[in-house]
Tab-separated table of C-alpha atoms in Angstrom:
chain	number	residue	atom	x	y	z
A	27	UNK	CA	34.872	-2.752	80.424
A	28	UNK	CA	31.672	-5.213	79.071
A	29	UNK	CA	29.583	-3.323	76.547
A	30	UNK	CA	26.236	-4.035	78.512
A	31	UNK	CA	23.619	-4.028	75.912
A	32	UNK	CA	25.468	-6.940	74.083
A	33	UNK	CA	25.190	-9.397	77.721
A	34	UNK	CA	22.525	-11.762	77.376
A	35	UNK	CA	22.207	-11.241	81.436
A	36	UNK	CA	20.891	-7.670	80.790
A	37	UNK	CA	18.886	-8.604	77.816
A	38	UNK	CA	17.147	-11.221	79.920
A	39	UNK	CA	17.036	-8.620	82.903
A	40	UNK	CA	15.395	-5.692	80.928
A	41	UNK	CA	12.947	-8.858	79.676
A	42	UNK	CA	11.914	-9.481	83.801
A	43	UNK	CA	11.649	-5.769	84.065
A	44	UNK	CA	9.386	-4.864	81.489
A	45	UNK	CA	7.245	-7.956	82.493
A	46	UNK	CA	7.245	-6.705	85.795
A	47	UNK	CA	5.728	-3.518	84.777
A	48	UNK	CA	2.808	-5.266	82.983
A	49	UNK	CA	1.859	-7.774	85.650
A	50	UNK	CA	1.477	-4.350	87.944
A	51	UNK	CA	-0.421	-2.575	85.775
A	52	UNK	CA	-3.342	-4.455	86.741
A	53	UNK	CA	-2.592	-4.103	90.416
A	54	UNK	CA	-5.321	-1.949	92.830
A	55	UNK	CA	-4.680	1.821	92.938
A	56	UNK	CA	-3.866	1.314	96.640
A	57	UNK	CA	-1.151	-0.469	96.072
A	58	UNK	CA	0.242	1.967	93.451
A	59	UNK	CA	3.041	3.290	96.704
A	60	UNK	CA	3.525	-0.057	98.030
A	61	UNK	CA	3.548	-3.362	96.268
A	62	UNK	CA	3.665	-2.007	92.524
A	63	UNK	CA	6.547	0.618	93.684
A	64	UNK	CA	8.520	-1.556	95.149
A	65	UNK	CA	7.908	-4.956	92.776
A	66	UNK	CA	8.887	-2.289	90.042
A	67	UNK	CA	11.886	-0.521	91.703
A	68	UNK	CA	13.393	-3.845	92.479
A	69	UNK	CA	12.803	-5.181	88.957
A	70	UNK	CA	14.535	-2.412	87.244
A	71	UNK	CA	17.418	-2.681	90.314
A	72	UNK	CA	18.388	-5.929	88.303
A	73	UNK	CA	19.283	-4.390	84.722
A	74	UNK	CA	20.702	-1.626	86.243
A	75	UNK	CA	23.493	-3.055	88.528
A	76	UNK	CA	24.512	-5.476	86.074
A	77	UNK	CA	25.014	-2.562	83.533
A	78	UNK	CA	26.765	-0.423	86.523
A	79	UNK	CA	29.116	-3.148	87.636
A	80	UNK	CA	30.060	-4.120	83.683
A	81	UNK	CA	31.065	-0.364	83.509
A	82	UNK	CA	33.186	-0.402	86.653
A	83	UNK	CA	37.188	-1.408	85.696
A	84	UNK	CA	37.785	-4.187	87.382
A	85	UNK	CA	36.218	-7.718	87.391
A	86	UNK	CA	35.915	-7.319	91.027
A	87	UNK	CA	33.628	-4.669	91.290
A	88	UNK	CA	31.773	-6.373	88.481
A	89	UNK	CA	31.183	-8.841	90.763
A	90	UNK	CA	30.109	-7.167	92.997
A	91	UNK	CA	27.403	-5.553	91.443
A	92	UNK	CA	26.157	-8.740	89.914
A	93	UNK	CA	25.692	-9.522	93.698
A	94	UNK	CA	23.522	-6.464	94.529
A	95	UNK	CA	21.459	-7.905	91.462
A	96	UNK	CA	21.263	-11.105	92.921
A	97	UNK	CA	20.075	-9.243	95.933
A	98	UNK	CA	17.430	-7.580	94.418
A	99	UNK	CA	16.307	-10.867	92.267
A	100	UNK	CA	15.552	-12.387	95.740
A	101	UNK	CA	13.728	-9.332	97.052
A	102	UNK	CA	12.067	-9.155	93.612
A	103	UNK	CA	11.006	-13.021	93.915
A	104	UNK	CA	9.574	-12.320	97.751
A	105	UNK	CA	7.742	-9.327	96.238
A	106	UNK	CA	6.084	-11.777	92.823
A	107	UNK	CA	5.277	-14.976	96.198
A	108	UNK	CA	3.600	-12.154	97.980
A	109	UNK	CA	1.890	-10.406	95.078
A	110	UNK	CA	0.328	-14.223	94.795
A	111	UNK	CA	-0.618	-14.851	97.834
A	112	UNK	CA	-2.527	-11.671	98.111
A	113	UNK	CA	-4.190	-12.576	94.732
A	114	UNK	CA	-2.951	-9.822	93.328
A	115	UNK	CA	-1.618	-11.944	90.398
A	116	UNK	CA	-2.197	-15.137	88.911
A	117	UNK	CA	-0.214	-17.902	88.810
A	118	UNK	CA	-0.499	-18.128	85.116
A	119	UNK	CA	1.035	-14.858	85.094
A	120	UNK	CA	3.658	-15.125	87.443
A	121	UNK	CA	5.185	-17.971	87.326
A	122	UNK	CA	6.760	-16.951	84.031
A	123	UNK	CA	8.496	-14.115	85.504
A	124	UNK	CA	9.399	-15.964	88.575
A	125	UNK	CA	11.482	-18.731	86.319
A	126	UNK	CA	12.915	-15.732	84.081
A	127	UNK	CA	14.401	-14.258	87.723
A	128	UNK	CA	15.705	-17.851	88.942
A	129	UNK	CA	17.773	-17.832	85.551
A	130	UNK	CA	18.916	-14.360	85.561
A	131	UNK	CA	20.355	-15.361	89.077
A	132	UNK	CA	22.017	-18.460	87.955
A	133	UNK	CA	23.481	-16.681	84.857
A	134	UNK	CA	25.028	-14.205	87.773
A	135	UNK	CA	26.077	-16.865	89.453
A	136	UNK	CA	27.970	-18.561	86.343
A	137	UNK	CA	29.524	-14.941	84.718
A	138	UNK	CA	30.966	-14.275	88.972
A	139	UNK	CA	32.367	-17.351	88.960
A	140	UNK	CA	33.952	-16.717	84.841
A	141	UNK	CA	34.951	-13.052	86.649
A	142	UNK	CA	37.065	-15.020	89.615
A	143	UNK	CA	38.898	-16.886	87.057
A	144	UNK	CA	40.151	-13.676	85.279
């Protein structure tokens, strides 16, 4: 069992999370059901399967749940692209979060491949 808090993956995942939030606080009210929800629900998908899988007991099923996150850091990416092109947000102020997602992944990517080898 990983003591979640203490992984620099979840760290850096809450990070995209809370970011998240912010950058949809200044979405339209319409949007408060669609993009927002789901921007947000798939944001706080990331933290939240890496902390599930690093309290499963075996590396496998760690892995596995660092896979869901990667699956949600792709949805969550689609979600920021299309939150642009509707100029919903700037690029200023997404392109931060976007790079803070494509490292989260490739830390996943590195700790599954560390979890094969044990």
């Amino acid at each position: 069992m990983h003591r979640f808090e203490e992984l620099k993956i979840w760290q850096k995942a809450m990070d995209i999370t809370e970011n998240c939030y912010r950058a949809t606080d200044s979405f339209p009210k319409e949007e408060k059901y669609g993009l927002t929800s789901q921007l947000r629900r798939s944001a706080v998908s990331i933290p939240s399967n890496i902390a599930e899988g690093a309290g499963r007991n075996t590396n496998g099923e760690f892995r596995q749940f660092l896979g869901i996150a990667n699956g949600s850091s792709y949805e969550l990416l689609t979600q920021l692209y299309l939150s642009k092109r509707l100029n919903l947000i700037t690029e200023e102020k997404v392109r931060p979060i976007i790079n803070e997602v494509v490292q989260v992944t490739k830390m996943s990517y590195a700790l599954q491949r560390t979890l094969n080898k044990s």
